[in-house]
PDB file of C-alpha atoms and ligand atoms in Angstrom:
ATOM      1  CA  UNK F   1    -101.082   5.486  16.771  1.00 59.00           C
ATOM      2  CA  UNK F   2     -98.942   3.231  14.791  1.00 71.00           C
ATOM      3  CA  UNK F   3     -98.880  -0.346  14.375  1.00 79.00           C
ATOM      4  CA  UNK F   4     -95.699  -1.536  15.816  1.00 84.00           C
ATOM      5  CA  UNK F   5     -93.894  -4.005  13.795  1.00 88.00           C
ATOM      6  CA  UNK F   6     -93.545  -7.249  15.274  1.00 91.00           C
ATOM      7  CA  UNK F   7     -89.216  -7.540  14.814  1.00 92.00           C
ATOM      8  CA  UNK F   8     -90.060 -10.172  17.589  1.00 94.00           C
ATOM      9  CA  UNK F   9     -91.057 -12.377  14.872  1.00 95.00           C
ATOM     10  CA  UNK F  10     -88.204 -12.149  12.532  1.00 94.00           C
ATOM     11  CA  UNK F  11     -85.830 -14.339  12.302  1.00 95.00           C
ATOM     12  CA  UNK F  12     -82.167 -13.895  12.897  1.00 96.00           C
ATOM     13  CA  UNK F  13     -80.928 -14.051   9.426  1.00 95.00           C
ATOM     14  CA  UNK F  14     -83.379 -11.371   8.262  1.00 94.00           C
ATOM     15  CA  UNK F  15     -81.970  -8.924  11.283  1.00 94.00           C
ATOM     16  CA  UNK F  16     -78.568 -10.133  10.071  1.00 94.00           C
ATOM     17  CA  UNK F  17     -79.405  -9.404   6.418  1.00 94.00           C
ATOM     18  CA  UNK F  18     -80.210  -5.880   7.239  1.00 93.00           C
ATOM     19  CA  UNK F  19     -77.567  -5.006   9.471  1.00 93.00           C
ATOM     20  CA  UNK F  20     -74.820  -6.177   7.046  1.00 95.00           C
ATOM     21  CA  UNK F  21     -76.510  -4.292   4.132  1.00 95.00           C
ATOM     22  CA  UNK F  22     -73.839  -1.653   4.789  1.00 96.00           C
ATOM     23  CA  UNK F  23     -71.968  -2.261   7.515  1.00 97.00           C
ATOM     24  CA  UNK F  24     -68.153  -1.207   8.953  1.00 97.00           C
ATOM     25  CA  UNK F  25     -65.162  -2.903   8.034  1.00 97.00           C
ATOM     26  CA  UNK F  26     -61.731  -2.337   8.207  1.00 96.00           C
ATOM     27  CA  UNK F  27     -60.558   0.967  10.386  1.00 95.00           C
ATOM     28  CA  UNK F  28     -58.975   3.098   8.226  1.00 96.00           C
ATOM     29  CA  UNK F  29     -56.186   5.413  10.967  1.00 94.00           C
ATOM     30  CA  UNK F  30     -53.214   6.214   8.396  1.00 96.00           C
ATOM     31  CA  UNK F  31     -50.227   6.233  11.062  1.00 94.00           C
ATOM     32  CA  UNK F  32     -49.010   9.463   9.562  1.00 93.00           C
ATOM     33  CA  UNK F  33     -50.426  12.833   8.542  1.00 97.00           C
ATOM     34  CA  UNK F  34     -49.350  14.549   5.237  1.00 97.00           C
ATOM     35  CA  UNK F  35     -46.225  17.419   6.206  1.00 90.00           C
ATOM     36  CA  UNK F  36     -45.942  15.349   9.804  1.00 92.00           C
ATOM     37  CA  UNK F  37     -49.303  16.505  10.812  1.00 97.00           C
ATOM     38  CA  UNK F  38     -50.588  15.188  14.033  1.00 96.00           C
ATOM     39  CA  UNK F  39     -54.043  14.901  12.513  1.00 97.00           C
ATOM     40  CA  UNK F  40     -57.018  15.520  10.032  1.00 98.00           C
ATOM     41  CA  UNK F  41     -59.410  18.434   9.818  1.00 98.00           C
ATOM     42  CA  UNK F  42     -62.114  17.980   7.394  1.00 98.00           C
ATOM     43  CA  UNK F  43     -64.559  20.826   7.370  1.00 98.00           C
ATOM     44  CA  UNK F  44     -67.901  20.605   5.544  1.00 98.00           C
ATOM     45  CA  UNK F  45     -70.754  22.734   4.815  1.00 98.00           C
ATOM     46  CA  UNK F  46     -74.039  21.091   3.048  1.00 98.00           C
ATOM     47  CA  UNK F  47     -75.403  23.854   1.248  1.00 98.00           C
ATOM     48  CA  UNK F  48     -79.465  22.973   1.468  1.00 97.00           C
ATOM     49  CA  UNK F  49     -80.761  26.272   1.031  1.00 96.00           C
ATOM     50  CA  UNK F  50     -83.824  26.468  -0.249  1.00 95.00           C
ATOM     51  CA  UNK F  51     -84.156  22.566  -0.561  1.00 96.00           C
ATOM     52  CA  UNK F  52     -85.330  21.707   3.096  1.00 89.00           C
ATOM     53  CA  UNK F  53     -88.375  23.707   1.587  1.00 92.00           C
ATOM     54  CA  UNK F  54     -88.547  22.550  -1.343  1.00 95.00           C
ATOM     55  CA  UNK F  55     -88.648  19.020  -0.931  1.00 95.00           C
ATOM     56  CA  UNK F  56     -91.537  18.366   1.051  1.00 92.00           C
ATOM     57  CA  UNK F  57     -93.529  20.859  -1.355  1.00 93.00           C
ATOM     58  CA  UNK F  58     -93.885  23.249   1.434  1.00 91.00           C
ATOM     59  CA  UNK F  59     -95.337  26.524  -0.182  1.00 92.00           C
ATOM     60  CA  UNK F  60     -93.482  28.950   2.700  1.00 93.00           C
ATOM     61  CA  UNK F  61     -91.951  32.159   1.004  1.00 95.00           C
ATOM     62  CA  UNK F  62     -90.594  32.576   4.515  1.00 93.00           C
ATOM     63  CA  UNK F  63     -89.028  29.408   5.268  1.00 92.00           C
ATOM     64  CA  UNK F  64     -87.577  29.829   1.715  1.00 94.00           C
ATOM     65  CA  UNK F  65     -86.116  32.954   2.087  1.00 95.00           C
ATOM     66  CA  UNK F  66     -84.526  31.368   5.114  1.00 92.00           C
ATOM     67  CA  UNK F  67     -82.643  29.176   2.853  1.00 92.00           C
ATOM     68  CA  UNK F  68     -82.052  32.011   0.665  1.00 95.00           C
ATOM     69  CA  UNK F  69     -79.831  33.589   3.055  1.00 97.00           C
ATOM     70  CA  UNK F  70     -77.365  30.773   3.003  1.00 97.00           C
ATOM     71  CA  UNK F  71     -76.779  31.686  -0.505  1.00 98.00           C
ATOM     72  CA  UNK F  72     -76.534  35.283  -0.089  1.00 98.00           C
ATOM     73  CA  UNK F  73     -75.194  35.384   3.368  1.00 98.00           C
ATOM     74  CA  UNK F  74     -74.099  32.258   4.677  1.00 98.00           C
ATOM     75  CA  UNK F  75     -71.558  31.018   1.367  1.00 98.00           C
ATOM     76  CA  UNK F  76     -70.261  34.263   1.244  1.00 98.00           C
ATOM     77  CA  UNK F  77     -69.095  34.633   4.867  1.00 98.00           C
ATOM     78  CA  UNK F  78     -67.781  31.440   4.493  1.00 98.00           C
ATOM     79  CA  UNK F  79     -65.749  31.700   1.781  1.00 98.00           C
ATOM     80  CA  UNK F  80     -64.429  34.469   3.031  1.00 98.00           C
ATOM     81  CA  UNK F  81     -63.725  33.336   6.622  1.00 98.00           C
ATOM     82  CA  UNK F  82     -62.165  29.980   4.637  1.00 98.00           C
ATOM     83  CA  UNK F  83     -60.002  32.318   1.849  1.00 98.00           C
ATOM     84  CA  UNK F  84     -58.660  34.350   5.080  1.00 97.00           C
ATOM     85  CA  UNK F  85     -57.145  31.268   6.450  1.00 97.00           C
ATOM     86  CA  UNK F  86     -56.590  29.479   3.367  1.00 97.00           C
ATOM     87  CA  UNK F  87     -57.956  26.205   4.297  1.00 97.00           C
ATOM     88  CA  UNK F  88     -59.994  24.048   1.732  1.00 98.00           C
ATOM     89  CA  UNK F  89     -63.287  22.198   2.685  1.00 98.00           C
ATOM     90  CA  UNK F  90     -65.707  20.160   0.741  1.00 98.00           C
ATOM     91  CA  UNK F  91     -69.698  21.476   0.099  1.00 98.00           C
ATOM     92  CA  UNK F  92     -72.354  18.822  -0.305  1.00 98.00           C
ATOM     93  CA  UNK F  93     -74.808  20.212  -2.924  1.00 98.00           C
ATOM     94  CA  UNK F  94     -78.285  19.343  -3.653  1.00 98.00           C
ATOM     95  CA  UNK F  95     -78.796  19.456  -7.550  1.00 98.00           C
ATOM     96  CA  UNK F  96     -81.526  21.647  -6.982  1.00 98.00           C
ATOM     97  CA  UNK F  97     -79.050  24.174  -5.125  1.00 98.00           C
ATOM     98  CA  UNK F  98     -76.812  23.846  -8.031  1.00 98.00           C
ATOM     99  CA  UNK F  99     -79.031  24.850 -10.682  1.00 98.00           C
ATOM    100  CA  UNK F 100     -80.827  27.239  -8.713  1.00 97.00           C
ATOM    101  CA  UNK F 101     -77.554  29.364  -7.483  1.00 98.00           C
ATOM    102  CA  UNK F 102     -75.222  27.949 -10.451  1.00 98.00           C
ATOM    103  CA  UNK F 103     -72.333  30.494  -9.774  1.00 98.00           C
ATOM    104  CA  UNK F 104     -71.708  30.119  -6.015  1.00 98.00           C
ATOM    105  CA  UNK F 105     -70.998  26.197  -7.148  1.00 98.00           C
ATOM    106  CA  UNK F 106     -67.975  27.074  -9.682  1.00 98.00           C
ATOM    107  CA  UNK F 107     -66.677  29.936  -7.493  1.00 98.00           C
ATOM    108  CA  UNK F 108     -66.452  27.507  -4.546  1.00 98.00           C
ATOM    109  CA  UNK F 109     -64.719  25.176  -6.740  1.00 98.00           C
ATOM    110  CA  UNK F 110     -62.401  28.509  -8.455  1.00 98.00           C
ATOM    111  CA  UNK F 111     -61.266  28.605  -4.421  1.00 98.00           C
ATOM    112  CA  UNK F 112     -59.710  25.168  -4.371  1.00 98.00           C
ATOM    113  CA  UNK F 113     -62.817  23.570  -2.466  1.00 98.00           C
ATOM    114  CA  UNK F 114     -64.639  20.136  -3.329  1.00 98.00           C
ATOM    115  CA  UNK F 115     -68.111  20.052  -4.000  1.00 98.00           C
ATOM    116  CA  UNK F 116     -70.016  16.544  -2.809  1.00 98.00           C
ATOM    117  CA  UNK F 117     -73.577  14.632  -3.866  1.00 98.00           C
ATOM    118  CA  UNK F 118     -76.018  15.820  -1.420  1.00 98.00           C
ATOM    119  CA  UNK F 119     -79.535  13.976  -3.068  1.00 98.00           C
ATOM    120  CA  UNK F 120     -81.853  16.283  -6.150  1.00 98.00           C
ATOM    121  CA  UNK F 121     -84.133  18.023  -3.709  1.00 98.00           C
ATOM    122  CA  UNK F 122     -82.532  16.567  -0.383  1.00 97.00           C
ATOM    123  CA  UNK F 123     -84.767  14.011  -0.485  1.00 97.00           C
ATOM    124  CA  UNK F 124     -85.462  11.315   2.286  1.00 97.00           C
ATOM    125  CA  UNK F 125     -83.536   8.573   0.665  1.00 97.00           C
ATOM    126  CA  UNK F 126     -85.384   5.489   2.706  1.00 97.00           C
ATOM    127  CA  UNK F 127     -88.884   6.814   1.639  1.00 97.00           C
ATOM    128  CA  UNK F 128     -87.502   5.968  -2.106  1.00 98.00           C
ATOM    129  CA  UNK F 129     -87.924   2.754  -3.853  1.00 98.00           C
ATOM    130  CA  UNK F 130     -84.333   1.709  -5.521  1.00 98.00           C
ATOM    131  CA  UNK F 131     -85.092   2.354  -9.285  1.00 98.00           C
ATOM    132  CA  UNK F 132     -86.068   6.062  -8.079  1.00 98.00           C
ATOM    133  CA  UNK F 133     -83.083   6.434  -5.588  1.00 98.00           C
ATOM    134  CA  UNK F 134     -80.542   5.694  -8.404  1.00 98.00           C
ATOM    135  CA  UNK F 135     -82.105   7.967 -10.787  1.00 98.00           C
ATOM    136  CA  UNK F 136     -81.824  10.602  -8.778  1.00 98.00           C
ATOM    137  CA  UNK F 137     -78.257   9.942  -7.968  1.00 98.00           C
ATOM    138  CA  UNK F 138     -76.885   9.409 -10.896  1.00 98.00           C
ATOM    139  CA  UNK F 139     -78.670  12.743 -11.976  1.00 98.00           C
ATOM    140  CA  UNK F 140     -77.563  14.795  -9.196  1.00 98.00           C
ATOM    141  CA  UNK F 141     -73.800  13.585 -10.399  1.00 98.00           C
ATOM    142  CA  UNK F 142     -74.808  14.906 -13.745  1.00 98.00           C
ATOM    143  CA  UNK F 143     -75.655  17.296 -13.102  1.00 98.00           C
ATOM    144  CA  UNK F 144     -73.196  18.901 -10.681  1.00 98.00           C
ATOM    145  CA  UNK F 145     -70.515  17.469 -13.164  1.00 98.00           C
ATOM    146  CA  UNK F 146     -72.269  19.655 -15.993  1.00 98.00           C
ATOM    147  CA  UNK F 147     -72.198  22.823 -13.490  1.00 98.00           C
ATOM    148  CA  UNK F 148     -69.722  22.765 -11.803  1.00 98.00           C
ATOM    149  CA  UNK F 149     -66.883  20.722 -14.786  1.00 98.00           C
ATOM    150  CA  UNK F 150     -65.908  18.411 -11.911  1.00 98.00           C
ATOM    151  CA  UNK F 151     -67.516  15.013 -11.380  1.00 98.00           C
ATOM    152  CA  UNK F 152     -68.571  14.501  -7.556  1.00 98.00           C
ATOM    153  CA  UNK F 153     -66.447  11.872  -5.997  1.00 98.00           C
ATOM    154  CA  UNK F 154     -68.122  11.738  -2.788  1.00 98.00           C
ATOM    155  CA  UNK F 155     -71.518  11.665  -1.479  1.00 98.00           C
ATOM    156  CA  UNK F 156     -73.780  13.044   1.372  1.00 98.00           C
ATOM    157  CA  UNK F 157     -76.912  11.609   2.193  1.00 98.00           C
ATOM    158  CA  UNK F 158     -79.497  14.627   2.400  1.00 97.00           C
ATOM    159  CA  UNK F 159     -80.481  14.510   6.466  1.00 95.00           C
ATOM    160  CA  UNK F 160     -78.035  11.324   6.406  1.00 96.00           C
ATOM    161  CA  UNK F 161     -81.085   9.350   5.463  1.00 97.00           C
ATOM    162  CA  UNK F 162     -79.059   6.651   3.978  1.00 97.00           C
ATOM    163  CA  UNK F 163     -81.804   3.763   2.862  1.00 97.00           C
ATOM    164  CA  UNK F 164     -80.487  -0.038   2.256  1.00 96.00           C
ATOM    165  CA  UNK F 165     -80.416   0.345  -1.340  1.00 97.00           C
ATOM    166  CA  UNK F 166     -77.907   3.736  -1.110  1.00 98.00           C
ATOM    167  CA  UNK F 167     -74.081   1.935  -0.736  1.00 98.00           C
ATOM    168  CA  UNK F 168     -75.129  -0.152  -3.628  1.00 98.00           C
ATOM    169  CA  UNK F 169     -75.732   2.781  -5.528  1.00 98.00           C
ATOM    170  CA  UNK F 170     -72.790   4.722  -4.805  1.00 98.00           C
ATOM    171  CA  UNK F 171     -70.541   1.124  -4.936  1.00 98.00           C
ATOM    172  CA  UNK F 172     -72.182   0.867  -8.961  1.00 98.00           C
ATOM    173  CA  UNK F 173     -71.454   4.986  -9.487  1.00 98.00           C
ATOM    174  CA  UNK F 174     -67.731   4.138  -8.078  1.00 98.00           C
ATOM    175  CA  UNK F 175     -68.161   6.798  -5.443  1.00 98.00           C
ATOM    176  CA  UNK F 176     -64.710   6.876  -3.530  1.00 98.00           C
ATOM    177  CA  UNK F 177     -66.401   7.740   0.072  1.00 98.00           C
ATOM    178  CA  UNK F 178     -69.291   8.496   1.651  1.00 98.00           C
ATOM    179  CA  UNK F 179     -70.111  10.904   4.736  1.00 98.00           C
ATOM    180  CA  UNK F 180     -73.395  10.307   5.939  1.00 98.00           C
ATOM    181  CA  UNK F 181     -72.424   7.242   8.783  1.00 98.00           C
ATOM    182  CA  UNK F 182     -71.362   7.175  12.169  1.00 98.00           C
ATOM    183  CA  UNK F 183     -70.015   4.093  12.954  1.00 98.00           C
ATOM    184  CA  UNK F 184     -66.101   5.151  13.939  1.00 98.00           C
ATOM    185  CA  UNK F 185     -64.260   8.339  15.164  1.00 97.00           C
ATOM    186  CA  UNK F 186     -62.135   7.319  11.857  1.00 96.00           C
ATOM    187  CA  UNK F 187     -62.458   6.406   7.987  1.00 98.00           C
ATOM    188  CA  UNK F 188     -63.209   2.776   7.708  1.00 98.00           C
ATOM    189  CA  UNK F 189     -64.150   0.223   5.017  1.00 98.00           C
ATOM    190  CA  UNK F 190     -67.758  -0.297   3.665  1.00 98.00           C
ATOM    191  CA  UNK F 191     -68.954  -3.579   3.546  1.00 98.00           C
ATOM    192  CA  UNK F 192     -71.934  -4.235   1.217  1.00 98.00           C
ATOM    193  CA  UNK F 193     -73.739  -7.470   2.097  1.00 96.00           C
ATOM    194  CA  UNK F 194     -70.648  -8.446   4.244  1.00 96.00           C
ATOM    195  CA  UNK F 195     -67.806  -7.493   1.194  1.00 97.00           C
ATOM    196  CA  UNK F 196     -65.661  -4.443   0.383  1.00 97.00           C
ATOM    197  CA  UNK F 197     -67.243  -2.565  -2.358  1.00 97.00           C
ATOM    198  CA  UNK F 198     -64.989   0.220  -3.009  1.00 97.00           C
ATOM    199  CA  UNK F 199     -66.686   3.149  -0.885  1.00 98.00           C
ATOM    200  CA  UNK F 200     -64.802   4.385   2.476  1.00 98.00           C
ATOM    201  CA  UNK F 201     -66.804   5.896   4.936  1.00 98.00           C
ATOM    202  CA  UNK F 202     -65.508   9.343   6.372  1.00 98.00           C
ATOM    203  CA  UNK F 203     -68.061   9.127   9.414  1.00 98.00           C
ATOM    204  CA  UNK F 204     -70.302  11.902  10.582  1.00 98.00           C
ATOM    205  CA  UNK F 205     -72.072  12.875  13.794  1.00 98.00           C
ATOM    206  CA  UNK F 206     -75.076  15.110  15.213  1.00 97.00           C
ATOM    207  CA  UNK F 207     -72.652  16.120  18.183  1.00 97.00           C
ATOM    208  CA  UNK F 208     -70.507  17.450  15.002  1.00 98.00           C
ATOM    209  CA  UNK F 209     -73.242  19.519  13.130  1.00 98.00           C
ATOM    210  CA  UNK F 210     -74.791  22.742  13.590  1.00 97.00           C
ATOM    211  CA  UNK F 211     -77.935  21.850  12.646  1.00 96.00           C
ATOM    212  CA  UNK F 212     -78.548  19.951  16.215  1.00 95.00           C
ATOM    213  CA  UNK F 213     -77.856  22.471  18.317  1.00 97.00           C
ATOM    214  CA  UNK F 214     -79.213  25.735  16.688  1.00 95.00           C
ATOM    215  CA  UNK F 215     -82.416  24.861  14.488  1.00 93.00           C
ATOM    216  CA  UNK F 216     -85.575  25.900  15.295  1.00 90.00           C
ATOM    217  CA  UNK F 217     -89.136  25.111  14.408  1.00 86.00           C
ATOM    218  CA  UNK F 218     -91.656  27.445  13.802  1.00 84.00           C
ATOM    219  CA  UNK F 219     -94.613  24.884  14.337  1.00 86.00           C
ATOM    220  CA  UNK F 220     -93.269  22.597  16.909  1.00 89.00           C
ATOM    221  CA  UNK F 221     -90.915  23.089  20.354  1.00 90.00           C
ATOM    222  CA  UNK F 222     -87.778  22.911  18.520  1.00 91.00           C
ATOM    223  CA  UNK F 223     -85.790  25.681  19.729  1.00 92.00           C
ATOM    224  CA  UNK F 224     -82.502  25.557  20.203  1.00 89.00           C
ATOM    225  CA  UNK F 225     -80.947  24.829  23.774  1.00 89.00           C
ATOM    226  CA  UNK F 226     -77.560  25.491  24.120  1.00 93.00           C
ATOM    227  CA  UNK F 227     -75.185  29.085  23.968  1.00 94.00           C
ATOM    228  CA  UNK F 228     -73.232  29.035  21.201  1.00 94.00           C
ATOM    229  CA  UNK F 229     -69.829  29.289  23.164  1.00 96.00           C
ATOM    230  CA  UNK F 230     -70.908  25.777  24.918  1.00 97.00           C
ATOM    231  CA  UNK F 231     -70.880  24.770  20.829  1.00 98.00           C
ATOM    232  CA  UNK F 232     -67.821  25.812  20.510  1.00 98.00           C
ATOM    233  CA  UNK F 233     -66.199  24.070  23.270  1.00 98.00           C
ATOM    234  CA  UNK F 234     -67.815  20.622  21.796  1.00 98.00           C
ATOM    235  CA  UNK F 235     -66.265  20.996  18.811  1.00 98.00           C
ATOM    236  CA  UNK F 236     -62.651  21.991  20.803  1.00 98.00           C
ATOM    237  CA  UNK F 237     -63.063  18.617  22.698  1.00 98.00           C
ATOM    238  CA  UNK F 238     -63.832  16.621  19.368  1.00 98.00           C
ATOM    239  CA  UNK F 239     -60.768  18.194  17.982  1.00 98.00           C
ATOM    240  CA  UNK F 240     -58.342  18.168  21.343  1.00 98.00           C
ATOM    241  CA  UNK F 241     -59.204  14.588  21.337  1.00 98.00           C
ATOM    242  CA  UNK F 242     -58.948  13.654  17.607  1.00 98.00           C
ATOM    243  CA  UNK F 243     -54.688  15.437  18.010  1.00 97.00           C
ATOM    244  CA  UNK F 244     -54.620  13.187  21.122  1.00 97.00           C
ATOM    245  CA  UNK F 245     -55.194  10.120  19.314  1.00 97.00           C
ATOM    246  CA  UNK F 246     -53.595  11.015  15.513  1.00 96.00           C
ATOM    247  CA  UNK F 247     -56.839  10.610  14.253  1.00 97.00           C
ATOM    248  CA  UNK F 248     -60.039  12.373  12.217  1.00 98.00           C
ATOM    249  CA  UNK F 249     -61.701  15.406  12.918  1.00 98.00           C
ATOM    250  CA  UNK F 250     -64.690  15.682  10.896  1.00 98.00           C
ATOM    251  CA  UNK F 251     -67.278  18.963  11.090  1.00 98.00           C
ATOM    252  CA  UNK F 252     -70.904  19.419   9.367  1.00 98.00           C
ATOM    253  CA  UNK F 253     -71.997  22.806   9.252  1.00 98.00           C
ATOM    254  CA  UNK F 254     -74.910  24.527   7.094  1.00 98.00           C
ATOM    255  CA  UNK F 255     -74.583  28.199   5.519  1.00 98.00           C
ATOM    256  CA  UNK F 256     -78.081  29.102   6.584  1.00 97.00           C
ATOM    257  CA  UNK F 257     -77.335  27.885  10.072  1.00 97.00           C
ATOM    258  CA  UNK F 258     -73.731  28.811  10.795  1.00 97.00           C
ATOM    259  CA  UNK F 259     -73.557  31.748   8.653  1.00 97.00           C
ATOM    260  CA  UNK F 260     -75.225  34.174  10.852  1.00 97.00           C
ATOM    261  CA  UNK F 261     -73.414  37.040  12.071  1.00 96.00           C
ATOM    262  CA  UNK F 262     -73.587  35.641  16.282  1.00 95.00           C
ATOM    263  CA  UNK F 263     -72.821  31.840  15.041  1.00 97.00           C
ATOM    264  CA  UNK F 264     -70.021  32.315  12.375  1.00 97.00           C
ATOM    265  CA  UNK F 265     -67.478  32.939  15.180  1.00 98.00           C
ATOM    266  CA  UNK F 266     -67.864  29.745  16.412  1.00 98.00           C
ATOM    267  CA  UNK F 267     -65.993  28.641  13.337  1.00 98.00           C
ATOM    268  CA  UNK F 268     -63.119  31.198  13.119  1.00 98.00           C
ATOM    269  CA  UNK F 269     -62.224  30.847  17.019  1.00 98.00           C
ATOM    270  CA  UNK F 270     -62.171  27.291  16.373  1.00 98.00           C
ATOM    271  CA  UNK F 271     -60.104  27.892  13.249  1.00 98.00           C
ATOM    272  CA  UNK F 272     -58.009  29.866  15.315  1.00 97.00           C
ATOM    273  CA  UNK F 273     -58.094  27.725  18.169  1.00 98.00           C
ATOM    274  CA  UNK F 274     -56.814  24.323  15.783  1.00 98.00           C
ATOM    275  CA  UNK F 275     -54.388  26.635  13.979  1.00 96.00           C
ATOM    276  CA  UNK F 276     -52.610  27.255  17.080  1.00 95.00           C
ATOM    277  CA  UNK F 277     -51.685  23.654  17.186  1.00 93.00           C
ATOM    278  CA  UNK F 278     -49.475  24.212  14.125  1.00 87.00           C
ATOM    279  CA  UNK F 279     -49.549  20.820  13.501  1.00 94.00           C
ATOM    280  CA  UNK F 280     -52.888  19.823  12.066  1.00 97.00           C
ATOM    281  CA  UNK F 281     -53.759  19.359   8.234  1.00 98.00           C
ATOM    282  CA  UNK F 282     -56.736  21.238   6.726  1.00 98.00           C
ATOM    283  CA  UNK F 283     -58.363  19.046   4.087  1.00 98.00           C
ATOM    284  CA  UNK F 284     -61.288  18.505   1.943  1.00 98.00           C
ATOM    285  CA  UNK F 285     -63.188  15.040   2.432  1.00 98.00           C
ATOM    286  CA  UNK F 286     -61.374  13.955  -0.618  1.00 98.00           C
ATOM    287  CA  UNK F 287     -58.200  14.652  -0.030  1.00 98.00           C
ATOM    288  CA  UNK F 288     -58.580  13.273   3.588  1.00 98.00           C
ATOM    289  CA  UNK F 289     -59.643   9.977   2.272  1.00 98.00           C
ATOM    290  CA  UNK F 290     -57.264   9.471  -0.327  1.00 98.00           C
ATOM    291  CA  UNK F 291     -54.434   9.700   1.738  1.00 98.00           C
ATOM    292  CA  UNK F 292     -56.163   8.100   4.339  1.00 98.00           C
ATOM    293  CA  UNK F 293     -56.071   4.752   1.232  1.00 98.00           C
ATOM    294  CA  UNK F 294     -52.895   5.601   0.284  1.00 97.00           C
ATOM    295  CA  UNK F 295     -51.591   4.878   3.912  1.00 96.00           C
ATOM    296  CA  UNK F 296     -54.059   1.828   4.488  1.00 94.00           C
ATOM    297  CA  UNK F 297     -53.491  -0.298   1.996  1.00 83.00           C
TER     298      UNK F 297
HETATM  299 ZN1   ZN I 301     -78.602  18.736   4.016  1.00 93.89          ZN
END
């Protein structure tokens, strides 16, 4: 049993200090889409792999070759599913991906997709003192850049474990957004200790990922609980609503999870499906955010 800590005790301006560490600021809803879209798709796909393995040491050849497949299986199908349709998205990488499957990182980019920070070894960012956080940051960047000969301008929080040291560290790198928060339905402002630093937030959700509706766990009751076409219509709503209101529709899916041959048609029917609407711009994270500034100012 753990020992609960007594917040009881604290006083306001320490519960204060911590919830402005990185807080939301300004809502960032540009009152026009580039071509006259209605609104913003912004598909992504974190590329763990191996990594969710890795990281915690594990020792599983299984669980690794589980990874494995989203570099043999999963990127292909996607980039093919993505090339069919001609619609750019952003990867988040682990450096550890990069160097381990160097030539799926350049081909992605070769396609006219963005590849993001996604931590070394998808580390748990908020088990990591600062000095060892930035390190690691600042390496992945390097490291990517060196790979893929395009420096990462945006950043994804392996598991979205984003610690109180993290906006600080992506504020000093001159990130221009994160995606790893889930404060708005639309880009917004940073604030770091209560003041813009730079960084725009293009927020996330679990209701928008893959990963919380079809993982399972070998060792514990994790199984997943829901058909996929019930997935499917989630996502539709997100979207439908999103159109309805001009706004952001943001999507996290993972190779190894997505990419299997009963889950990738999720994503093509709701390709399809957002297609249809004729009026809705396909963009990378990047792109989405700088015209998201542009429009802000
Ligand atoms: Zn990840």
């Amino acid at each position: 049993m753990t020992t609960p800590v007594p917040t009881w005790t604290w006083p306001e301006e320490r519960l204060q200090a911590l919830m402005n560490r990185a807080r939301a600021g300004r809502a960032l809803r540009p009152a026009t889409w580039p071509s006259g879209a209605r609104c913003a798709v912004t598909l992504s796909f974190d590329s763990d792999h191996d990594t969710f393995e890795l990281r915690d040491g594990g020792r599983s050849i299984s669980a690794l070759s589980q990874g494995h497949f989203g570099a043999r299986q999963g990127v292909p199908r996607i980039r093919a599913l993505l090339a069919r349709h001609a619609i750019p998205a952003t990867f988040f990488v682990p450096a550890v991906t990069a160097i381990h499957y160097p030539d799926e990182q350049r081909a992605l980019v070769a396609d006219g997709h963005e590849i993001g920070l996604h931590g070394w070894i998808h580390e748990r960012n908020t088990l990591l003192d600062f000095a060892t956080e930035r390190e690691l940051q600042f390496r992945s960047a390097d490291t990517l850049e060196v790979i893929t000969g395009v420096r990462p301008v945006g950043i994804r929080t392996p598991s979205w474990d984003f610690s109180d040291n993290t906006l600080r560290i992506s504020a000093e790198m001159g990130l221009l957004y994160d995606s790893s928060l889930m404060a708005d339905v639309d880009c917004y402002e940073l604030l770091l200790d209560g003041a813009p630093c730079g960084v725009t937030e293009i927020p996330v959700e679990w209701i928008r990922d893959d990963a919380a509706y079809l993982v399972m766990d070998r060792w514990g009751g994790l199984r997943p609980q829901i058909a996929p076409a019930d997935i499917l219509e989630i996502f539709r709503r997100e979207f439908d609503a999103a159109r309805a209101e001009g706004g952001l529709f943001q999507l996290t899916l993972h190779p190894d999870i997505i990419g299997h041959r009963s889950r990738l048609w999720i994503l093509e029917e709701l390709i399809d499906y957002i297609r249809g609407h004729a009026d809705a711009w396909f963009a990378t994270h990047e792109a989405a955010v700088r015209h998201v500034l542009a429009e802000c100012r």
